[in-house]
PDB file of C-alpha atoms in Angstrom:
ATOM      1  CA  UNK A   1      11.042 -68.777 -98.574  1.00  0.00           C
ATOM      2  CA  UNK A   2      11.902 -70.880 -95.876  1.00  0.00           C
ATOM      3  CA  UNK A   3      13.882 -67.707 -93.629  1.00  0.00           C
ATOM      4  CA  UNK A   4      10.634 -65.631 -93.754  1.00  0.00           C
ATOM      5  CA  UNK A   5       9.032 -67.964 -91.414  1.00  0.00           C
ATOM      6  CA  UNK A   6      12.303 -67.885 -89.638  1.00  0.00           C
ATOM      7  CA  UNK A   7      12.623 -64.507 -88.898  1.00  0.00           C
ATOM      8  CA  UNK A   8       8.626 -64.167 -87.634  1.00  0.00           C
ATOM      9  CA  UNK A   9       9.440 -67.362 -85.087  1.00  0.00           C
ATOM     10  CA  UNK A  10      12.864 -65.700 -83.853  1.00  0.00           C
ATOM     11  CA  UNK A  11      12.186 -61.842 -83.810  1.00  0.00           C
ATOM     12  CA  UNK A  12       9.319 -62.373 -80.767  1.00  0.00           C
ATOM     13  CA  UNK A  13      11.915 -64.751 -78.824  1.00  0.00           C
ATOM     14  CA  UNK A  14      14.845 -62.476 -78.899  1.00  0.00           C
ATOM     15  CA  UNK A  15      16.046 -60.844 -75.878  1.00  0.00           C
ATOM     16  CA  UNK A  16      16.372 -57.330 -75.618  1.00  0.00           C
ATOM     17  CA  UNK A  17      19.993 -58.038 -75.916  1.00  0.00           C
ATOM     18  CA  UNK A  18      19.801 -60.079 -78.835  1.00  0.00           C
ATOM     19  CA  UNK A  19      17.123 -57.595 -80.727  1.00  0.00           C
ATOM     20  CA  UNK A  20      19.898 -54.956 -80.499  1.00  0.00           C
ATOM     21  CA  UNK A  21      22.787 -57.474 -81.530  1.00  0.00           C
ATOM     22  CA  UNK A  22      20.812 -57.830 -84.802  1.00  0.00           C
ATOM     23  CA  UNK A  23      19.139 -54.313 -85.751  1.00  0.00           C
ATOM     24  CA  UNK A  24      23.118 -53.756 -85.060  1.00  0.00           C
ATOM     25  CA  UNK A  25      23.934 -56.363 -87.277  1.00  0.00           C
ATOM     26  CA  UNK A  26      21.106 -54.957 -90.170  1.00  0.00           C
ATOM     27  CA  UNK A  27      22.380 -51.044 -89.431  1.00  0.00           C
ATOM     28  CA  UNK A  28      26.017 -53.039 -90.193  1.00  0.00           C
ATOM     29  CA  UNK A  29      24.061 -54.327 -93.796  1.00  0.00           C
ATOM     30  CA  UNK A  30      22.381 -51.236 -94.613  1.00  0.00           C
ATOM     31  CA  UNK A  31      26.042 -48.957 -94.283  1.00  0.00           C
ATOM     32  CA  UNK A  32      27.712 -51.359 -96.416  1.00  0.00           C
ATOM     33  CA  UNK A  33      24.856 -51.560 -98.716  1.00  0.00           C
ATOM     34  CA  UNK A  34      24.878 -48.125 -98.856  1.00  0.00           C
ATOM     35  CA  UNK A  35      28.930 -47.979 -99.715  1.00  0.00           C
ATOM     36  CA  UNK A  36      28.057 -49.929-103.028  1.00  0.00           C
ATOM     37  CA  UNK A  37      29.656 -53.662-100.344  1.00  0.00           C
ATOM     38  CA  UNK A  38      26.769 -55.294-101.372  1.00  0.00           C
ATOM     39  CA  UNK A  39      28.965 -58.789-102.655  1.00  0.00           C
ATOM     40  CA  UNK A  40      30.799 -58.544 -99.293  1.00  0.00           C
ATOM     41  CA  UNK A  41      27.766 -58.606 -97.281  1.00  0.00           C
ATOM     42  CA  UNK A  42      26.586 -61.775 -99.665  1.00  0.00           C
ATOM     43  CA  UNK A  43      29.835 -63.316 -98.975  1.00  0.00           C
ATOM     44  CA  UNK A  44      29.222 -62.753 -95.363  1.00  0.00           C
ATOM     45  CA  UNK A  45      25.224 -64.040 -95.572  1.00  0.00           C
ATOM     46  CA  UNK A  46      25.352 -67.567 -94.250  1.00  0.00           C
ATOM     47  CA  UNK A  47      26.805 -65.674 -90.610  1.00  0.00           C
ATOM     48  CA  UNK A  48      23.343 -63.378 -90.834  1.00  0.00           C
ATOM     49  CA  UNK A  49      21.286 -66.346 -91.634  1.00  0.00           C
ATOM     50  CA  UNK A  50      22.469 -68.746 -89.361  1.00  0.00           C
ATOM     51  CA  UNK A  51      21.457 -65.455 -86.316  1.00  0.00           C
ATOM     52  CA  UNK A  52      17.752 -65.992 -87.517  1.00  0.00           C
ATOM     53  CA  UNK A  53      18.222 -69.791 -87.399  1.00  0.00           C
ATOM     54  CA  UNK A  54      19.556 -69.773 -83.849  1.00  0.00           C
ATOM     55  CA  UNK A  55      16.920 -67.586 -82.586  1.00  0.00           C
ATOM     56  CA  UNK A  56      13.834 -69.318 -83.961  1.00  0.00           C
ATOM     57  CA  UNK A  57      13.139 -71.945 -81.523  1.00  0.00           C
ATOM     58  CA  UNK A  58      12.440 -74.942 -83.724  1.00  0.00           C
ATOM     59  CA  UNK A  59      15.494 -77.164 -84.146  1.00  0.00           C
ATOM     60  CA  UNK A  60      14.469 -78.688 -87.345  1.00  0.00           C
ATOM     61  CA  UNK A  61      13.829 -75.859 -89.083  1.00  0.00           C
ATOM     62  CA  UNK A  62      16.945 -74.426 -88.090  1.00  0.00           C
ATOM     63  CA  UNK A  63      18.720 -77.856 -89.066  1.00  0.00           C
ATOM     64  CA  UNK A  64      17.459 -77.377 -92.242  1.00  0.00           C
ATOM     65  CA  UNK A  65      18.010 -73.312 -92.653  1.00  0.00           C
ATOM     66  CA  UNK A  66      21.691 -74.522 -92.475  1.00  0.00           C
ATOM     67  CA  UNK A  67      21.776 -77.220 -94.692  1.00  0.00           C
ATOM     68  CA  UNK A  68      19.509 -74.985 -97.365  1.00  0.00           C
ATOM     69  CA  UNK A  69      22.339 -71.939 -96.436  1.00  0.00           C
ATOM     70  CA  UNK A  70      25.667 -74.152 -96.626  1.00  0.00           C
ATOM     71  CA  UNK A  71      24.394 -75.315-100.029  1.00  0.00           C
ATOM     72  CA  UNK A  72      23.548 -72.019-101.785  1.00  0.00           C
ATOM     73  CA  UNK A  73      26.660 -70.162 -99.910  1.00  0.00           C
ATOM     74  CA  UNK A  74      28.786 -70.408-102.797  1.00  0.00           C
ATOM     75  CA  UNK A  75      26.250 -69.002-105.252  1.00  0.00           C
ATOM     76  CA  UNK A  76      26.258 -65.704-103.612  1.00  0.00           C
ATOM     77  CA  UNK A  77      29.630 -65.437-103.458  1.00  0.00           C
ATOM     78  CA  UNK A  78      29.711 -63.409-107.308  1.00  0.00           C
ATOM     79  CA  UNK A  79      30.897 -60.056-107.721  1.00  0.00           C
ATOM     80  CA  UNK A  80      27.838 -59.211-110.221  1.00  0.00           C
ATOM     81  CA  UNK A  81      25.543 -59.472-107.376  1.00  0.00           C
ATOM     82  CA  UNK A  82      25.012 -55.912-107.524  1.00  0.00           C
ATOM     83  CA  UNK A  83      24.380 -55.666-111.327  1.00  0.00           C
ATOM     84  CA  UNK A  84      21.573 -59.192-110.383  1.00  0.00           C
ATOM     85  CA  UNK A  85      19.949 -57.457-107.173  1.00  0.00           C
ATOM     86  CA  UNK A  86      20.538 -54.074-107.316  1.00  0.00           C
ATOM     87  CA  UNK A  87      21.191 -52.678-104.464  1.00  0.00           C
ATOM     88  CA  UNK A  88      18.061 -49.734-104.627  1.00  0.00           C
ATOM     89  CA  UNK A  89      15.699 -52.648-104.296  1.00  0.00           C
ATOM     90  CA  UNK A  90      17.151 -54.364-101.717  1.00  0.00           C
ATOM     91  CA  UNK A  91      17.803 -51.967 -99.335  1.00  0.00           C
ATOM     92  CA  UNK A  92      14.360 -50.164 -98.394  1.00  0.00           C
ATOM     93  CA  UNK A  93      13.299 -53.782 -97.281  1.00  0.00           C
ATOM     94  CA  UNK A  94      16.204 -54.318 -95.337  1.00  0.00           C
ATOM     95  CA  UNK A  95      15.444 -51.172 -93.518  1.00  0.00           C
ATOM     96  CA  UNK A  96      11.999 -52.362 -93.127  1.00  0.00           C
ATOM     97  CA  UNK A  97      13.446 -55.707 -91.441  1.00  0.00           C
ATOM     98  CA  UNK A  98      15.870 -53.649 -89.423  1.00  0.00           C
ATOM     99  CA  UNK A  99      12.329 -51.520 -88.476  1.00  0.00           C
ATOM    100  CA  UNK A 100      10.124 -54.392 -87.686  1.00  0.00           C
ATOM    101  CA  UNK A 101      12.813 -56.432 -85.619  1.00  0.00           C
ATOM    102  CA  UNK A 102      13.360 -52.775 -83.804  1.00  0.00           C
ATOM    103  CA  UNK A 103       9.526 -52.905 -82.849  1.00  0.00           C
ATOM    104  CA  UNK A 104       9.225 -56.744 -82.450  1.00  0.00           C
ATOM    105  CA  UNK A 105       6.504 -57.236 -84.936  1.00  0.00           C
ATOM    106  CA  UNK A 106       7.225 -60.662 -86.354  1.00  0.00           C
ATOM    107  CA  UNK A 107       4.822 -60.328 -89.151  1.00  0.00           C
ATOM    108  CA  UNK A 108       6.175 -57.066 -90.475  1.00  0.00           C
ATOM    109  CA  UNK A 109       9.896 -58.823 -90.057  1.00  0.00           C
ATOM    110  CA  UNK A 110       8.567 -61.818 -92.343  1.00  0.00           C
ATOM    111  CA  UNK A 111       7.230 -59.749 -95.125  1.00  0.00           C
ATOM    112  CA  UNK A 112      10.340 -57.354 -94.800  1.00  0.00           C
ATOM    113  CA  UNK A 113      12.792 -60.216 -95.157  1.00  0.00           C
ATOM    114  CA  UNK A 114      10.941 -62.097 -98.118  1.00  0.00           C
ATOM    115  CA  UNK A 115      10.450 -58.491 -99.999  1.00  0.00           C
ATOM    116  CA  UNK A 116      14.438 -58.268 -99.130  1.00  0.00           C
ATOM    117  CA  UNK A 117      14.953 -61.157-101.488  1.00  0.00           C
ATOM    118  CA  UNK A 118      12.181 -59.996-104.129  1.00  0.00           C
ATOM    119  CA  UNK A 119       9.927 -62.465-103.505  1.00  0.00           C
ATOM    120  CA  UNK A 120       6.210 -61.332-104.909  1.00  0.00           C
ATOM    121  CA  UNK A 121       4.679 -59.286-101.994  1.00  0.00           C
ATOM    122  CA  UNK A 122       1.380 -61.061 -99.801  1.00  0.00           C
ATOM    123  CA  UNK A 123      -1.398 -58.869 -99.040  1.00  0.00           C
TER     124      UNK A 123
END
């Protein structure tokens, strides 16, 4: 997953500012994940993805983050989202993102964010 590398390149180059702008932004996803909004925060995705582009220092990558993002955007946008990820699974590892951004631990944010999309786990 091309955003897992993302996140561990932005989360170390955030500013303090920035790191609270987006564990606001992930407290934002877990509340509305937690309301049963989990197709309106997929219909708002390509806004949190294009934060980790931004922040990750490596114009290419985030050239192609939004060209990958644009492209997919309208596949998310499906009110059975919930019923495809359930929202149980989802969430703990979005807490663990919101966690490991919190303590700037790149790594940790990496594994969070490709467990958040239930990608097999790396030990």
């Amino acid at each position: 997953m091309i955003y897992g590398g993302v996140v561990r390149l932005a989360v170390p180059r955030f500013t303090d500012a920035e790191r609270r702008r987006v564990v606001r932004t992930l407290d934002d996803v877990l509340e509305r994940l937690g309301e049963g909004q989990q197709a309106e925060v997929a219909h708002d995705g390509a806004d949190l993805y294009a934060m980790w582009a931004e922040a990750c220092g490596n114009a290419s990558l985030a050239q192609l983050c939004r060209a990958t993002t644009d492209g997919l955007a309208f596949r998310l946008r499906v009110p059975e989202l919930a019923e495809v990820v359930p929202p149980e699974a989802v969430t703990p590892r979005v807490r663990e993102l919101r966690d490991a951004v919190a303590a700037n631990d790149p790594i940790a944010a990496e594994l969070a964010m490709e467990a958040a999309h239930l990608l097999p786990t790396r030990n």
